[in-house]
Amino acid sequence: MERNYVSASQVQATGYTMIALSSAVVIARFSLIFWKLRSLQVEDGCILLSWACFLAMSIAYIIVTPVVYKIDAYTDGKIGPWATMLSDALFMIKVFFANTMLLWGSLWSIKLYFLFLYRRLLQDLPGEMKWWYAVLCFCIVTFIGAVVSNFTSCQRECSTHRDAVAEIASLYYSFAVDAISDIMIMVLPLRLVVSLRLPLGQKISVAAVFALGTICVIMAVVRVIQIGTRANNDSTPSSSWLAFWGMIEAGIAVIVGCLPAFAIIYRRTKNTHRYRSSYVGVSSSAYVPQEDVALSELATRGENTGTGETGLKAFNTTPELPMELSGEE
């Protein structure tokens, strides 16, 4: 028998809150993109797909929540049967089945977002693209495996011991491949960060952007612990608990996927303001250009050094002093 660890109002309030937060961040992200007049890219489509999956999942959970608690009340003997009980139970099963794949669709879309973001940074590094393709294939194969496990984990009404064990196994499998793929994606740009010729503080800031996937890993760990440890061997995980943590994890994943864009625009804006203020009333002898870096503008230098190493150039640098302001006569 299932146990509800949160009330129906708490589940629905969580859904509304995560929808509002994630939607605000996504809208702000794309507003900044249009404000900066940047064209849409593949990774932007991944963000939209993740957000769409999250919205569909959360709305479905909000709609089905009253049915979940009504069926639980009947199971506990608190209320009697009603005319549409069987159709309501079937509706609930269909929603949770579909929402499981929507959850994975949202999470895996964020993985694709980071992969395509890193692809533009790694495509000129010798030997790095083979690792990128390896991680991409791993993500695709594990997503297919998660979908297959969802189809095979439950038979009929998910009421047997076999169904309970299979659902727990599917839960832990999806968690394992979710966390492993996030870690693999975070490791991809490690060589790039190490090779950057930047001050330590700027290296740390770039590494922090690359390590945003850590938040997704932490949320996956929290979710599987909260769900898995409260389901014994003879029962399926609590439906309300699945909905509660699924909306939280997917909503945070969408927000995390939007953060790099804010970091990039912040660095560019900071760079522009510093450049403008540096030339107001200051002679060339008093100004020393300084370099800055933006995540989306990291790339490799096409020339090779004498040792055969490939250099990396930090884009978005402060422009050279204009000749008419150079002070030379």
mmCIF file of C-alpha atoms in Angstrom:
data_model
loop_
_atom_site.group_PDB
_atom_site.id
_atom_site.type_symbol
_atom_site.label_atom_id
_atom_site.label_comp_id
_atom_site.label_asym_id
_atom_site.label_seq_id
_atom_site.Cartn_x
_atom_site.Cartn_y
_atom_site.Cartn_z
ATOM 1 C CA MET A 1 0.000 0.000 0.000
ATOM 2 C CA GLU A 2 1.261 3.477 -0.864
ATOM 3 C CA ARG A 3 1.884 6.192 1.677
ATOM 4 C CA ASN A 4 1.511 9.895 1.015
ATOM 5 C CA TYR A 5 4.282 11.972 2.564
ATOM 6 C CA VAL A 6 2.867 15.259 1.306
ATOM 7 C CA SER A 7 -0.677 16.550 1.018
ATOM 8 C CA ALA A 8 -2.490 17.150 -2.257
ATOM 9 C CA SER A 9 -2.258 20.909 -1.765
ATOM 10 C CA GLN A 10 1.509 20.663 -1.209
ATOM 11 C CA VAL A 11 1.992 18.668 -4.413
ATOM 12 C CA GLN A 12 -0.035 21.159 -6.426
ATOM 13 C CA ALA A 13 1.642 24.166 -4.790
ATOM 14 C CA THR A 14 5.035 22.676 -5.642
ATOM 15 C CA GLY A 15 3.939 22.270 -9.246
ATOM 16 C CA TYR A 16 2.707 25.847 -9.525
ATOM 17 C CA THR A 17 5.861 27.188 -7.864
ATOM 18 C CA MET A 18 8.269 25.270 -10.097
ATOM 19 C CA ILE A 19 6.286 26.222 -13.208
ATOM 20 C CA ALA A 20 6.438 29.904 -12.224
ATOM 21 C CA LEU A 21 10.157 29.841 -11.368
ATOM 22 C CA SER A 22 11.319 27.891 -14.405
ATOM 23 C CA SER A 23 9.081 29.847 -16.776
ATOM 24 C CA ALA A 24 10.364 33.161 -15.424
ATOM 25 C CA VAL A 25 13.974 32.064 -15.935
ATOM 26 C CA VAL A 26 13.333 30.701 -19.443
ATOM 27 C CA ILE A 27 11.454 33.831 -20.518
ATOM 28 C CA ALA A 28 14.215 36.031 -19.079
ATOM 29 C CA ARG A 29 16.849 33.966 -20.897
ATOM 30 C CA PHE A 30 15.204 34.272 -24.299
ATOM 31 C CA SER A 31 14.369 37.935 -23.699
ATOM 32 C CA LEU A 32 18.079 38.602 -23.210
ATOM 33 C CA ILE A 33 18.876 36.653 -26.377
ATOM 34 C CA PHE A 34 16.434 38.721 -28.440
ATOM 35 C CA TRP A 35 17.639 41.903 -26.740
ATOM 36 C CA LYS A 36 21.208 41.079 -27.759
ATOM 37 C CA LEU A 37 19.923 40.222 -31.259
ATOM 38 C CA ARG A 38 21.564 36.803 -31.205
ATOM 39 C CA SER A 39 20.218 34.160 -33.555
ATOM 40 C CA LEU A 40 18.758 30.984 -32.064
ATOM 41 C CA GLN A 41 20.992 27.917 -32.005
ATOM 42 C CA VAL A 42 20.567 24.188 -31.449
ATOM 43 C CA GLU A 43 21.108 24.434 -27.706
ATOM 44 C CA ASP A 44 18.291 26.989 -27.452
ATOM 45 C CA GLY A 45 15.961 24.394 -28.947
ATOM 46 C CA CYS A 46 17.101 21.910 -26.300
ATOM 47 C CA ILE A 47 16.136 24.376 -23.570
ATOM 48 C CA LEU A 48 12.696 24.870 -25.112
ATOM 49 C CA LEU A 49 12.189 21.106 -25.423
ATOM 50 C CA SER A 50 13.176 20.554 -21.795
ATOM 51 C CA TRP A 51 10.860 23.335 -20.653
ATOM 52 C CA ALA A 52 7.970 21.964 -22.745
ATOM 53 C CA CYS A 53 8.419 18.464 -21.284
ATOM 54 C CA PHE A 54 8.561 19.917 -17.783
ATOM 55 C CA LEU A 55 5.412 22.005 -18.310
ATOM 56 C CA ALA A 56 3.467 19.058 -19.726
ATOM 57 C CA MET A 57 4.594 16.825 -16.859
ATOM 58 C CA SER A 58 3.816 19.358 -14.124
ATOM 59 C CA ILE A 59 0.394 20.284 -15.519
ATOM 60 C CA ALA A 60 -0.519 16.600 -15.801
ATOM 61 C CA TYR A 61 0.582 15.977 -12.201
ATOM 62 C CA ILE A 62 -1.454 18.945 -10.962
ATOM 63 C CA ILE A 63 -4.539 17.639 -12.775
ATOM 64 C CA VAL A 64 -4.179 14.035 -11.595
ATOM 65 C CA THR A 65 -3.300 14.816 -7.956
ATOM 66 C CA PRO A 66 -6.934 14.888 -6.683
ATOM 67 C CA VAL A 67 -7.515 11.507 -8.341
ATOM 68 C CA VAL A 68 -4.417 10.044 -6.663
ATOM 69 C CA TYR A 69 -5.561 11.055 -3.190
ATOM 70 C CA LYS A 70 -9.144 9.985 -3.828
ATOM 71 C CA ILE A 71 -8.006 6.495 -4.868
ATOM 72 C CA ASP A 72 -5.704 6.311 -1.843
ATOM 73 C CA ALA A 73 -8.633 7.257 0.398
ATOM 74 C CA TYR A 74 -10.678 4.425 -1.107
ATOM 75 C CA THR A 75 -7.775 1.994 -0.617
ATOM 76 C CA ASP A 76 -7.566 3.008 3.054
ATOM 77 C CA GLY A 77 -11.312 2.454 3.487
ATOM 78 C CA LYS A 78 -12.081 6.108 4.129
ATOM 79 C CA ILE A 79 -14.541 6.408 1.241
ATOM 80 C CA GLY A 80 -16.616 4.006 -0.819
ATOM 81 C CA PRO A 81 -16.431 3.301 -4.556
ATOM 82 C CA TRP A 82 -17.748 5.835 -7.046
ATOM 83 C CA ALA A 83 -19.084 5.535 -10.581
ATOM 84 C CA THR A 84 -15.920 6.602 -12.432
ATOM 85 C CA MET A 85 -13.438 4.869 -10.133
ATOM 86 C CA LEU A 86 -12.073 2.440 -12.736
ATOM 87 C CA SER A 87 -11.665 5.094 -15.414
ATOM 88 C CA ASP A 88 -10.012 7.413 -12.870
ATOM 89 C CA ALA A 89 -7.557 4.678 -11.865
ATOM 90 C CA LEU A 90 -6.718 4.005 -15.511
ATOM 91 C CA PHE A 91 -6.264 7.732 -16.115
ATOM 92 C CA MET A 92 -3.855 7.939 -13.169
ATOM 93 C CA ILE A 93 -1.766 5.017 -14.455
ATOM 94 C CA LYS A 94 -1.569 6.559 -17.930
ATOM 95 C CA VAL A 95 -0.503 9.936 -16.543
ATOM 96 C CA PHE A 96 2.286 8.495 -14.403
ATOM 97 C CA PHE A 97 3.476 6.308 -17.261
ATOM 98 C CA ALA A 98 3.652 9.275 -19.652
ATOM 99 C CA ASN A 99 5.110 11.613 -17.040
ATOM 100 C CA THR A 100 8.010 9.280 -16.360
ATOM 101 C CA MET A 101 9.113 9.671 -19.974
ATOM 102 C CA LEU A 102 8.432 13.414 -19.877
ATOM 103 C CA LEU A 103 10.722 13.653 -16.843
ATOM 104 C CA TRP A 104 13.497 11.872 -18.699
ATOM 105 C CA GLY A 105 12.827 13.960 -21.797
ATOM 106 C CA SER A 106 13.280 17.126 -19.750
ATOM 107 C CA LEU A 107 16.480 15.918 -18.066
ATOM 108 C CA TRP A 108 18.056 14.499 -21.222
ATOM 109 C CA SER A 109 17.254 17.671 -23.181
ATOM 110 C CA ILE A 110 19.390 19.609 -20.709
ATOM 111 C CA LYS A 111 22.201 17.107 -21.269
ATOM 112 C CA LEU A 112 21.935 17.746 -25.012
ATOM 113 C CA TYR A 113 21.981 21.481 -24.323
ATOM 114 C CA PHE A 114 25.317 21.261 -22.539
ATOM 115 C CA LEU A 115 26.698 18.862 -25.154
ATOM 116 C CA PHE A 116 25.909 21.203 -28.055
ATOM 117 C CA LEU A 117 27.188 24.178 -26.061
ATOM 118 C CA TYR A 118 30.502 22.404 -25.456
ATOM 119 C CA ARG A 119 30.697 21.187 -29.053
ATOM 120 C CA ARG A 120 31.394 24.705 -30.289
ATOM 121 C CA LEU A 121 34.218 24.972 -27.778
ATOM 122 C CA LEU A 122 35.769 21.561 -28.394
ATOM 123 C CA GLN A 123 35.456 21.089 -32.152
ATOM 124 C CA ASP A 124 38.893 22.614 -32.862
ATOM 125 C CA LEU A 125 40.715 20.753 -30.098
ATOM 126 C CA PRO A 126 42.578 17.736 -31.519
ATOM 127 C CA GLY A 127 41.072 14.442 -30.384
ATOM 128 C CA GLU A 128 38.354 15.978 -28.231
ATOM 129 C CA MET A 129 35.423 15.417 -30.584
ATOM 130 C CA LYS A 130 35.722 11.638 -30.355
ATOM 131 C CA TRP A 131 34.998 11.929 -26.627
ATOM 132 C CA TRP A 132 32.118 14.284 -27.372
ATOM 133 C CA TYR A 133 30.558 11.736 -29.735
ATOM 134 C CA ALA A 134 31.147 8.972 -27.187
ATOM 135 C CA VAL A 135 29.242 10.904 -24.504
ATOM 136 C CA LEU A 136 26.479 11.738 -26.998
ATOM 137 C CA CYS A 137 26.078 8.049 -27.900
ATOM 138 C CA PHE A 138 26.046 7.118 -24.210
ATOM 139 C CA CYS A 139 23.254 9.627 -23.531
ATOM 140 C CA ILE A 140 21.176 8.362 -26.463
ATOM 141 C CA VAL A 141 21.608 4.676 -25.584
ATOM 142 C CA THR A 142 20.850 5.191 -21.885
ATOM 143 C CA PHE A 143 17.752 7.243 -22.714
ATOM 144 C CA ILE A 144 16.480 4.399 -24.903
ATOM 145 C CA GLY A 145 17.220 1.997 -22.040
ATOM 146 C CA ALA A 146 15.236 4.159 -19.625
ATOM 147 C CA VAL A 147 12.253 4.196 -21.997
ATOM 148 C CA VAL A 148 12.403 0.413 -22.412
ATOM 149 C CA SER A 149 12.572 -0.083 -18.639
ATOM 150 C CA ASN A 150 9.493 2.110 -18.252
ATOM 151 C CA PHE A 151 7.549 -0.046 -20.717
ATOM 152 C CA THR A 152 8.615 -3.332 -19.088
ATOM 153 C CA SER A 153 8.554 -2.400 -15.394
ATOM 154 C CA CYS A 154 4.793 -2.614 -14.931
ATOM 155 C CA GLN A 155 2.168 -5.110 -16.062
ATOM 156 C CA ARG A 156 -1.584 -4.562 -15.944
ATOM 157 C CA GLU A 157 -2.327 -2.520 -12.786
ATOM 158 C CA CYS A 158 1.170 -2.530 -11.256
ATOM 159 C CA SER A 159 -0.063 -4.448 -8.220
ATOM 160 C CA THR A 160 2.220 -7.494 -8.032
ATOM 161 C CA HIS A 161 5.502 -8.019 -6.222
ATOM 162 C CA ARG A 162 7.220 -8.351 -9.595
ATOM 163 C CA ASP A 163 5.919 -4.921 -10.615
ATOM 164 C CA ALA A 164 7.177 -3.346 -7.392
ATOM 165 C CA VAL A 165 10.674 -4.797 -7.841
ATOM 166 C CA ALA A 166 10.764 -3.817 -11.527
ATOM 167 C CA GLU A 167 9.713 -0.233 -10.789
ATOM 168 C CA ILE A 168 12.383 0.143 -8.111
ATOM 169 C CA ALA A 169 14.962 -1.306 -10.537
ATOM 170 C CA SER A 170 13.852 1.164 -13.218
ATOM 171 C CA LEU A 171 14.126 4.005 -10.700
ATOM 172 C CA TYR A 172 17.708 3.133 -9.767
ATOM 173 C CA TYR A 173 18.724 2.479 -13.377
ATOM 174 C CA SER A 174 17.467 5.865 -14.547
ATOM 175 C CA PHE A 175 19.185 7.538 -11.598
ATOM 176 C CA ALA A 176 22.507 5.805 -12.304
ATOM 177 C CA VAL A 177 22.640 6.675 -16.007
ATOM 178 C CA ASP A 178 21.364 10.197 -15.283
ATOM 179 C CA ALA A 179 24.139 10.911 -12.775
ATOM 180 C CA ILE A 180 26.876 9.177 -14.790
ATOM 181 C CA SER A 181 26.006 11.058 -17.983
ATOM 182 C CA ASP A 182 25.975 14.391 -16.107
ATOM 183 C CA ILE A 183 29.443 13.672 -14.723
ATOM 184 C CA MET A 184 30.736 12.645 -18.155
ATOM 185 C CA ILE A 185 29.427 15.881 -19.663
ATOM 186 C CA MET A 186 31.089 17.964 -16.942
ATOM 187 C CA VAL A 187 34.437 16.237 -17.534
ATOM 188 C CA LEU A 188 34.377 16.940 -21.303
ATOM 189 C CA PRO A 189 35.688 20.559 -21.166
ATOM 190 C CA LEU A 190 38.255 19.811 -18.443
ATOM 191 C CA ARG A 191 41.201 19.991 -20.843
ATOM 192 C CA LEU A 192 39.910 23.287 -22.195
ATOM 193 C CA VAL A 193 39.750 24.837 -18.725
ATOM 194 C CA VAL A 194 43.241 23.617 -17.821
ATOM 195 C CA SER A 195 44.685 24.956 -21.088
ATOM 196 C CA LEU A 196 43.167 28.434 -20.810
ATOM 197 C CA ARG A 197 45.782 31.140 -20.355
ATOM 198 C CA LEU A 198 43.792 33.096 -17.819
ATOM 199 C CA PRO A 199 44.245 34.287 -14.242
ATOM 200 C CA LEU A 200 43.224 31.754 -11.620
ATOM 201 C CA GLY A 201 40.092 33.696 -10.683
ATOM 202 C CA GLN A 202 38.813 33.693 -14.251
ATOM 203 C CA LYS A 203 39.632 29.998 -14.638
ATOM 204 C CA ILE A 204 37.572 29.264 -11.544
ATOM 205 C CA SER A 205 34.627 31.276 -12.890
ATOM 206 C CA VAL A 206 34.731 29.386 -16.204
ATOM 207 C CA ALA A 207 35.040 26.047 -14.386
ATOM 208 C CA ALA A 208 32.038 26.983 -12.231
ATOM 209 C CA VAL A 209 29.898 27.388 -15.356
ATOM 210 C CA PHE A 210 31.062 24.009 -16.639
ATOM 211 C CA ALA A 211 30.289 22.438 -13.254
ATOM 212 C CA LEU A 212 26.642 23.538 -13.146
ATOM 213 C CA GLY A 213 25.674 19.940 -13.855
ATOM 214 C CA THR A 214 26.665 19.181 -10.274
ATOM 215 C CA ILE A 215 23.356 20.712 -9.191
ATOM 216 C CA CYS A 216 21.481 18.224 -11.395
ATOM 217 C CA VAL A 217 23.481 15.326 -9.935
ATOM 218 C CA ILE A 218 22.707 16.460 -6.384
ATOM 219 C CA MET A 219 18.996 16.733 -7.162
ATOM 220 C CA ALA A 220 19.009 13.267 -8.754
ATOM 221 C CA VAL A 221 20.642 11.834 -5.622
ATOM 222 C CA VAL A 222 18.141 13.552 -3.325
ATOM 223 C CA ARG A 223 15.202 12.390 -5.445
ATOM 224 C CA VAL A 224 16.239 8.730 -5.613
ATOM 225 C CA ILE A 225 17.020 8.629 -1.881
ATOM 226 C CA GLN A 226 13.694 10.193 -0.943
ATOM 227 C CA ILE A 227 11.729 7.867 -3.235
ATOM 228 C CA GLY A 228 13.753 4.663 -3.057
ATOM 229 C CA THR A 229 14.286 4.528 0.691
ATOM 230 C CA ARG A 230 10.568 4.992 1.387
ATOM 231 C CA ALA A 231 9.456 2.163 -0.885
ATOM 232 C CA ASN A 232 9.794 -1.336 0.545
ATOM 233 C CA ASN A 233 10.110 -4.504 -1.470
ATOM 234 C CA ASP A 234 6.365 -5.151 -1.565
ATOM 235 C CA SER A 235 5.090 -1.774 -2.737
ATOM 236 C CA THR A 236 5.587 0.572 -5.638
ATOM 237 C CA PRO A 237 6.970 4.052 -4.906
ATOM 238 C CA SER A 238 4.432 6.545 -3.591
ATOM 239 C CA SER A 239 2.687 8.239 -6.518
ATOM 240 C CA SER A 240 2.417 11.602 -4.776
ATOM 241 C CA TRP A 241 6.077 11.405 -3.726
ATOM 242 C CA LEU A 242 7.105 10.628 -7.317
ATOM 243 C CA ALA A 243 5.152 13.634 -8.570
ATOM 244 C CA PHE A 244 6.529 15.922 -5.860
ATOM 245 C CA TRP A 245 10.210 15.159 -6.488
ATOM 246 C CA GLY A 246 9.831 14.778 -10.248
ATOM 247 C CA MET A 247 8.568 18.348 -10.599
ATOM 248 C CA ILE A 248 11.328 19.676 -8.356
ATOM 249 C CA GLU A 249 14.141 17.875 -10.186
ATOM 250 C CA ALA A 250 12.931 18.726 -13.694
ATOM 251 C CA GLY A 251 12.208 22.349 -12.781
ATOM 252 C CA ILE A 252 15.680 22.838 -11.318
ATOM 253 C CA ALA A 253 17.229 21.157 -14.374
ATOM 254 C CA VAL A 254 15.507 23.683 -16.655
ATOM 255 C CA ILE A 255 16.762 26.564 -14.506
ATOM 256 C CA VAL A 256 20.314 25.167 -14.465
ATOM 257 C CA GLY A 257 20.240 24.884 -18.253
ATOM 258 C CA CYS A 258 19.438 28.594 -18.509
ATOM 259 C CA LEU A 259 22.214 29.800 -16.192
ATOM 260 C CA PRO A 260 25.155 29.703 -18.663
ATOM 261 C CA ALA A 261 23.390 32.232 -20.903
ATOM 262 C CA PHE A 262 23.112 34.677 -18.000
ATOM 263 C CA ALA A 263 26.795 34.156 -17.164
ATOM 264 C CA ILE A 264 27.818 34.831 -20.772
ATOM 265 C CA ILE A 265 25.757 38.010 -21.054
ATOM 266 C CA TYR A 266 27.002 39.217 -17.658
ATOM 267 C CA ARG A 267 30.626 38.803 -18.737
ATOM 268 C CA ARG A 268 30.003 40.592 -22.028
ATOM 269 C CA THR A 269 28.162 43.475 -20.355
ATOM 270 C CA LYS A 270 30.858 43.801 -17.704
ATOM 271 C CA ASN A 271 33.500 43.798 -20.436
ATOM 272 C CA THR A 272 31.703 46.500 -22.422
ATOM 273 C CA HIS A 273 31.245 48.768 -19.410
ATOM 274 C CA ARG A 274 34.876 48.357 -18.383
ATOM 275 C CA TYR A 275 36.060 49.151 -21.904
ATOM 276 C CA ARG A 276 33.951 52.305 -22.132
ATOM 277 C CA SER A 277 34.909 53.597 -18.687
ATOM 278 C CA SER A 278 38.590 52.930 -19.335
ATOM 279 C CA TYR A 279 38.734 55.470 -22.162
ATOM 280 C CA VAL A 280 36.754 58.328 -20.635
ATOM 281 C CA GLY A 281 39.277 61.061 -19.818
ATOM 282 C CA VAL A 282 42.232 58.655 -19.604
ATOM 283 C CA SER A 283 45.355 58.973 -21.733
ATOM 284 C CA SER A 284 46.950 56.005 -23.437
ATOM 285 C CA SER A 285 49.911 56.037 -21.077
ATOM 286 C CA ALA A 286 47.596 55.428 -18.129
ATOM 287 C CA TYR A 287 45.602 52.563 -19.638
ATOM 288 C CA VAL A 288 46.618 48.941 -19.832
ATOM 289 C CA PRO A 289 44.248 46.653 -21.767
ATOM 290 C CA GLN A 290 43.026 43.650 -19.809
ATOM 291 C CA GLU A 291 41.637 40.400 -21.095
ATOM 292 C CA ASP A 292 38.338 38.862 -20.193
ATOM 293 C CA VAL A 293 36.616 35.735 -21.362
ATOM 294 C CA ALA A 294 33.080 34.687 -22.186
ATOM 295 C CA LEU A 295 31.994 31.064 -22.224
ATOM 296 C CA SER A 296 30.479 31.133 -25.684
ATOM 297 C CA GLU A 297 33.553 32.772 -27.173
ATOM 298 C CA LEU A 298 36.259 30.362 -26.080
ATOM 299 C CA ALA A 299 37.969 28.776 -29.050
ATOM 300 C CA THR A 300 41.293 27.419 -30.099
ATOM 301 C CA ARG A 301 44.067 29.231 -31.865
ATOM 302 C CA GLY A 302 44.780 27.861 -35.290
ATOM 303 C CA GLU A 303 48.558 28.183 -34.996
ATOM 304 C CA ASN A 304 50.880 25.592 -33.470
ATOM 305 C CA THR A 305 53.744 26.453 -31.193
ATOM 306 C CA GLY A 306 57.242 25.026 -31.491
ATOM 307 C CA THR A 307 56.429 22.298 -28.991
ATOM 308 C CA GLY A 308 53.421 21.171 -31.014
ATOM 309 C CA GLU A 309 50.899 22.386 -28.420
ATOM 310 C CA THR A 310 47.728 24.049 -29.597
ATOM 311 C CA GLY A 311 47.126 27.427 -28.016
ATOM 312 C CA LEU A 312 43.778 28.778 -26.905
ATOM 313 C CA LYS A 313 42.673 32.331 -27.436
ATOM 314 C CA ALA A 314 40.509 34.220 -24.997
ATOM 315 C CA PHE A 315 37.910 36.037 -27.022
ATOM 316 C CA ASN A 316 35.946 39.074 -25.943
ATOM 317 C CA THR A 317 39.177 40.888 -25.058
ATOM 318 C CA THR A 318 39.298 44.629 -24.568
ATOM 319 C CA PRO A 319 39.932 46.204 -27.986
ATOM 320 C CA GLU A 320 43.213 47.896 -28.691
ATOM 321 C CA LEU A 321 43.414 51.609 -28.134
ATOM 322 C CA PRO A 322 42.097 53.451 -31.215
ATOM 323 C CA MET A 323 44.865 55.095 -33.212
ATOM 324 C CA GLU A 324 43.289 58.523 -32.958
ATOM 325 C CA LEU A 325 43.450 58.263 -29.153
ATOM 326 C CA SER A 326 46.930 56.768 -29.001
ATOM 327 C CA GLY A 327 48.588 60.088 -28.241
ATOM 328 C CA GLU A 328 51.310 59.488 -30.840
ATOM 329 C CA GLU A 329 52.381 62.427 -32.953
#
